[in-house]
Amino acid sequence: MTEYSAKSISVLKGLEGVRRRPAMYIGSTDARGLHHLVWEVVDNAVDEHLAGHAGRITVRLRADGGCEVTDDGRGIPVDLHPTEQLPAVELALTTLHAGGKFDQQSYAVSGGLHGVGVSVVNALATRTEVEVTRDGHRHAIAFERGPRVEELTRTGKAKGSGTLVRFWPDREVFETTDFDYARIGERLRETALLNPGLEIALVDERDGRSETFRFKHGLSDFVDELLHGKEPLAPVVEARDERTFDGHAVALDVAFTWSDGFHDDRLRSYVNIVRTGDGGTHEEGFRRALTSTLNKFGRDSGALLKKDPNLTGDDVREGLVAVISIKLPDPQFEGQTKGRLGSTLARGYVEQVVSEALTAWLVKHKAKGRQIVKRAAVAAKARQAAKAARDLTRRKGLLDSQSAGLPGKLADCTSRDPSETELYVVEGDSAGGSSKAARDRHTQAILPLRGKVLNVEKAQMQRVLENAEIQALVKAIGTGVGDSYDHGRLRYDKIILMADADVDGGHITTLLLTFFYRLTPKLIEDGHLYLAQPPLYQLRKGSKVAYAMSDPERDQLLKSEFKRNANVEIQRFKGLGEMDAEQLWATTMDPARRTLLRINIEDAARADELFVLLMGNQTDPRRGWIVSNAKFAENVDV
Ligand code: 0RA
């Protein structure tokens, strides 16, 4: 590893630019963007671990709204930069893309969306304090919204080394500055799973909660987690490799098995510890290795007979639970969200390592191997049968976009200009009634769905498609689903899901999101899917009326809008059905006054995952936890 020094930290300017256009650096200024600040600081500490130094990271959510990340790495250098004449730590916090991690021999976390540098955190925080322990001393420096406000000083003698970064997110920048314990915990757990041995603690000083994540076995632990208590069909296959290509260090860590609990693959991949949600070359290499190795073994072992066709990628991935973690310098990312690895090197590399590891595993586990191959062959038959059934439905025209006739329950709008129209998908008949009365019939259509019917298991997507409610939805939207999706036939610009703000409403929303995610992902990607936000309370005094979406908002309004007084009449809506047409229009449907949450593909993927968990083994202890914690709409970004 080359010696870092202050001079290797490149100097660029522009923290003011970050404040002017924060979304360019952190994606957004909502809860997601806020948490990017945490990931940024944590990733720096993880880099220090990857470089062979930090063994323990602590994230503290302070009672005063700040966040503090401590590590026991080498400490950000404090020596003076030779030309700039400033301490390296100051440059790291004040210049964009500083950090000195651009040498090709190390793989820093700086991939994908993050890696924007801790200076971005400083720019977007009212105050940032850094404490560095190294060279026998503790040093401290502080910044406010970018500029340094306290110069680097030695604050005392200290043994060991490490870095502490403490920041307070700026309310002028972020829509919310409320750190989400569960969200951060999920991410830290994932980070710990990907970095065996690294200890990560999360402490919430706002309410005293805390957790420590540390996993000894790494990716096989991760696979265990993904199994959610289900039995694997075979011992976990593991592959590990480190090598250099043209002087560039690369490393691969893969673990996988199969289980009967899941009907499609639960494959997760990472590049330099950053999740690649859209796959890429590393996943392609893995899939190729799996398919070709299992076909070869199937033929050689006689598990596949002469008359059997070759297993396809889909067949061997049935029930697959896998984690792929690759580390490589300067990874190339593609796609709109930069979530897909494009580096071609990864494809052949992963294919080779996984083929070798799986071949060796099959020598040791012949009987299990035959069982896996036979199972894949059964999956192939089931797939053919399902396809035949689907073709049949398609021929009958049930799910086809061309199919004539709109569903009877649809109260369509009069406009035929798809760019101005909206479809409200409403839970239940009574809410359907008031929304029909409330709507602007020129541009707003209403489709009432009856709740219960949708509650079918994920494994039975075929049955979902046969469901009358779903068929009505598909017909109303007009595009068709799956392979026959045709964007040009979309009948509405906005599809708006409107459910009660309670557990059942959340559940039905999750189910619908899962449906759209699986069968019309393009509709989500193109930004046509929304959640309506009905209020929970109406406050009234005399002719003055206000609505609140939550308890805190209600209290806030009571203070700000109805100052002098008692006698405010508070109505709590238990469901959409309790609102009259006028209230529904004023709060939830009038384009001028309503708030809509746009669903993006990641929200939908999250719903999909949640759905798998909800529908999983009923005895699973996680189930209770999820049901009580999954307040769905909170995880959705505007
Ligand atoms: C640049 C160079 C060196 C360490 C770091 C940055 C560093 C950054 C962070 C951010 C959070 N924790 C960190 N720990 C270390 C290497 C310094 C050396 O060679 O001693």
XYZ file of C-alpha atoms in Angstrom, residues 317-617:
301
model
C -32.047 -20.036 -9.776
C -35.347 -21.321 -8.438
C -35.079 -20.919 -4.668
C -31.536 -19.592 -4.897
C -30.285 -17.497 -1.998
C -26.998 -15.843 -2.860
C -24.681 -12.994 -1.975
C -21.920 -11.786 -4.261
C -19.412 -9.249 -3.029
C -16.733 -8.102 -5.412
C -14.067 -5.530 -4.773
C -12.250 -3.868 -7.593
C -10.566 -0.531 -8.167
C -12.371 2.079 -10.239
C -15.556 0.132 -10.969
C -17.692 1.338 -13.883
C -21.391 1.786 -13.199
C -24.191 1.972 -15.704
C -27.892 2.618 -15.893
C -30.031 5.511 -14.796
C -29.473 4.949 -11.107
C -25.890 3.760 -11.589
C -26.899 0.538 -9.913
C -25.439 -1.857 -12.461
C -21.807 -2.887 -12.689
C -20.463 -2.506 -16.220
C -16.822 -3.533 -15.772
C -16.272 -6.415 -18.198
C -13.438 -7.877 -16.172
C -15.898 -8.923 -13.479
C -17.911 -11.248 -15.731
C -15.139 -13.694 -16.589
C -13.510 -13.383 -13.197
C -16.644 -14.248 -11.231
C -17.569 -17.010 -13.676
C -14.202 -18.665 -13.275
C -13.987 -18.463 -9.496
C -17.571 -19.612 -8.939
C -17.309 -22.466 -11.465
C -14.222 -23.780 -9.716
C -15.712 -23.476 -6.257
C -19.021 -25.071 -7.220
C -17.295 -27.917 -9.066
C -15.195 -28.632 -5.987
C -18.299 -28.457 -3.786
C -20.140 -30.920 -6.045
C -17.331 -33.439 -5.710
C -17.874 -33.344 -1.953
C -21.662 -33.167 -1.993
C -22.681 -35.481 -4.849
C -26.083 -36.457 -3.473
C -27.023 -32.864 -2.651
C -25.856 -31.827 -6.089
C -28.114 -34.386 -7.766
C -30.995 -33.176 -5.641
C -30.397 -29.562 -6.697
C -30.254 -30.550 -10.370
C -33.419 -32.656 -10.141
C -35.194 -29.804 -8.455
C -34.162 -27.433 -11.218
C -35.496 -29.933 -13.766
C -38.856 -29.915 -11.962
C -38.793 -26.119 -11.997
C -38.284 -26.286 -15.752
C -41.422 -28.394 -16.133
C -43.444 -26.092 -13.874
C -42.259 -23.127 -15.867
C -43.361 -24.702 -19.110
C -46.783 -25.428 -17.603
C -47.118 -21.885 -16.295
C -46.173 -20.490 -19.652
C -48.800 -22.625 -21.326
C -51.379 -21.328 -18.846
C -50.325 -17.769 -19.449
C -50.493 -18.180 -23.204
C -53.982 -19.517 -22.750
C -55.131 -16.531 -20.695
C -53.518 -14.261 -23.184
C -55.328 -15.887 -26.037
C -58.550 -15.492 -24.173
C -57.653 -11.842 -24.132
C -58.023 -11.451 -20.414
C -54.816 -9.665 -19.734
C -54.143 -8.255 -23.094
C -53.918 -4.557 -23.641
C -56.011 -4.915 -26.766
C -58.834 -6.561 -24.918
C -62.004 -4.654 -25.509
C -64.289 -3.381 -22.782
C -63.390 -1.646 -19.574
C -64.240 -3.139 -16.186
C -67.762 -2.453 -14.974
C -66.611 -1.006 -11.658
C -64.443 1.623 -13.282
C -65.863 5.132 -13.118
C -63.843 6.488 -15.994
C -63.025 10.104 -16.662
C -64.336 11.903 -19.700
C -61.008 13.161 -21.022
C -59.281 10.919 -23.541
C -55.977 12.741 -23.304
C -53.744 10.375 -21.293
C -51.359 13.166 -20.345
C -53.940 14.858 -18.111
C -55.767 11.879 -16.635
C -55.486 10.084 -13.310
C -56.706 6.751 -12.031
C -57.476 6.527 -8.324
C -57.299 2.925 -7.178
C -59.389 2.906 -4.030
C -59.759 0.311 -1.333
C -63.322 -0.699 -0.604
C -66.728 0.222 -1.969
C -67.652 2.945 0.519
C -64.476 4.904 -0.107
C -65.125 4.264 -3.781
C -68.481 6.001 -3.375
C -67.193 9.168 -1.713
C -64.264 9.466 -4.099
C -66.619 9.173 -7.061
C -68.658 12.005 -5.653
C -65.555 14.055 -4.896
C -63.589 13.710 -8.103
C -63.105 15.970 -11.079
C -64.805 13.704 -13.579
C -63.075 15.241 -16.542
C -59.602 14.040 -15.538
C -60.067 11.643 -12.602
C -61.195 8.037 -12.857
C -62.012 5.823 -9.878
C -61.502 2.099 -9.601
C -62.716 0.583 -6.327
C -61.057 -2.708 -5.341
C -62.306 -5.028 -2.680
C -59.488 -5.614 -0.190
C -59.531 -9.248 0.814
C -59.442 -10.742 -2.620
C -55.940 -9.544 -3.274
C -54.491 -11.446 -0.395
C -52.931 -14.258 -2.349
C -49.506 -15.693 -1.848
C -46.605 -14.492 -3.786
C -45.874 -17.985 -5.037
C -49.154 -17.908 -6.861
C -48.670 -15.018 -9.216
C -50.629 -17.026 -11.727
C -53.574 -16.865 -9.363
C -53.086 -13.168 -8.851
C -53.524 -12.752 -12.573
C -56.691 -14.783 -12.531
C -58.109 -12.590 -9.793
C -61.047 -10.452 -10.923
C -59.897 -7.323 -9.067
C -56.456 -7.493 -10.615
C -57.908 -8.080 -14.039
C -60.064 -4.988 -13.640
C -56.974 -3.016 -12.675
C -54.994 -4.318 -15.635
C -57.787 -3.506 -18.043
C -58.266 -0.026 -16.652
C -54.572 0.796 -16.955
C -54.547 -0.467 -20.499
C -50.901 -1.446 -20.950
C -51.087 -5.194 -20.422
C -48.527 -6.865 -18.137
C -45.237 -8.746 -18.243
C -43.965 -9.462 -21.723
C -47.002 -7.891 -23.325
C -46.619 -4.560 -21.469
C -47.079 -1.752 -23.958
C -46.334 1.691 -22.605
C -48.057 3.358 -25.541
C -51.399 2.063 -24.290
C -51.192 3.578 -20.835
C -54.607 5.187 -20.286
C -53.657 7.502 -17.405
C -50.699 9.690 -16.594
C -50.943 8.989 -12.887
C -51.995 5.779 -11.187
C -52.740 6.790 -7.604
C -53.166 4.200 -4.865
C -55.491 5.494 -2.159
C -55.804 3.321 0.938
C -56.655 3.906 4.573
C -53.797 5.090 6.752
C -53.935 1.925 8.875
C -52.398 -1.547 8.939
C -54.810 -3.044 6.421
C -54.367 -0.106 4.112
C -50.599 -0.484 4.372
C -50.917 -4.149 3.611
C -53.029 -3.676 0.541
C -50.675 -0.962 -0.684
C -47.754 -3.329 -0.244
C -49.566 -5.992 -2.248
C -50.385 -3.601 -5.041
C -46.844 -2.252 -5.173
C -45.577 -5.805 -5.421
C -47.952 -6.400 -8.284
C -46.786 -3.304 -10.184
C -43.140 -4.041 -9.400
C -43.332 -7.512 -10.849
C -45.659 -7.026 -13.764
C -45.350 -3.419 -14.869
C -41.955 -2.224 -13.586
C -41.656 0.211 -16.489
C -44.709 2.042 -15.243
C -42.904 2.672 -11.943
C -39.607 3.526 -13.600
C -41.328 6.099 -15.770
C -42.817 7.708 -12.669
C -46.512 6.985 -13.157
C -47.258 5.331 -9.813
C -48.230 7.375 -6.732
C -49.601 7.025 -3.236
C -52.332 9.382 -2.107
C -51.967 10.803 1.377
C -55.269 11.041 3.177
C -55.148 12.975 6.453
C -55.672 11.421 9.872
C -57.317 14.430 11.521
C -59.566 17.338 10.801
C -59.312 20.321 13.147
C -62.133 22.829 13.134
C -63.081 25.951 14.979
C -65.899 27.969 13.574
C -65.254 28.306 9.883
C -61.549 27.578 10.206
C -60.592 24.066 9.067
C -57.205 22.371 8.903
C -56.059 18.824 8.256
C -53.168 16.854 9.748
C -51.442 13.793 8.393
C -49.975 12.671 11.738
C -50.131 13.223 15.480
C -47.153 15.587 15.513
C -48.677 17.600 12.687
C -51.953 17.811 14.586
C -50.179 19.146 17.667
C -48.192 21.548 15.550
C -51.360 22.899 13.912
C -53.086 23.251 17.252
C -50.248 25.492 18.349
C -49.720 27.464 15.175
C -53.176 27.789 13.641
C -55.578 27.807 16.548
C -53.530 29.806 18.994
C -55.820 31.262 21.546
C -57.824 28.429 22.627
C -59.697 25.443 23.587
C -62.830 24.385 21.725
C -61.083 23.112 18.659
C -63.130 20.258 17.348
C -60.851 17.363 16.391
C -62.139 14.610 14.165
C -60.056 11.510 13.634
C -60.712 9.690 10.372
C -60.612 5.951 10.873
C -60.703 5.400 7.166
C -61.356 7.012 3.840
C -64.979 5.966 4.155
C -65.469 8.392 7.039
C -64.616 11.397 4.953
C -67.304 13.079 2.999
C -66.772 14.025 -0.616
C -65.856 17.599 0.209
C -63.235 16.582 2.768
C -61.765 13.981 0.431
C -61.506 16.488 -2.398
C -59.974 19.190 -0.215
C -57.325 16.958 1.337
C -56.496 14.129 -0.982
C -57.779 14.605 -4.502
C -57.647 18.266 -5.451
C -54.461 18.576 -7.542
C -53.941 22.067 -6.185
C -53.989 21.071 -2.537
C -53.087 17.384 -2.216
C -49.667 15.823 -1.643
C -48.791 12.719 -3.617
C -45.880 10.409 -2.964
C -44.261 9.201 -6.117
C -43.118 5.603 -5.943
C -39.705 4.809 -7.336
C -38.455 1.377 -8.244
C -36.493 0.995 -5.013
C -39.567 1.666 -2.892
C -41.370 -0.984 -4.890
C -38.503 -3.439 -4.511
C -38.687 -2.818 -0.791
C -42.400 -3.545 -0.793
C -41.689 -6.708 -2.700
C -39.198 -7.816 -0.092
C -41.533 -6.895 2.719
C -44.207 -8.924 1.026
C -42.011 -12.010 0.890
C -41.387 -11.624 4.604
C -45.016 -11.033 5.446
C -46.098 -14.014 3.433
C -43.312 -16.231 4.671
C -43.433 -18.834 7.358
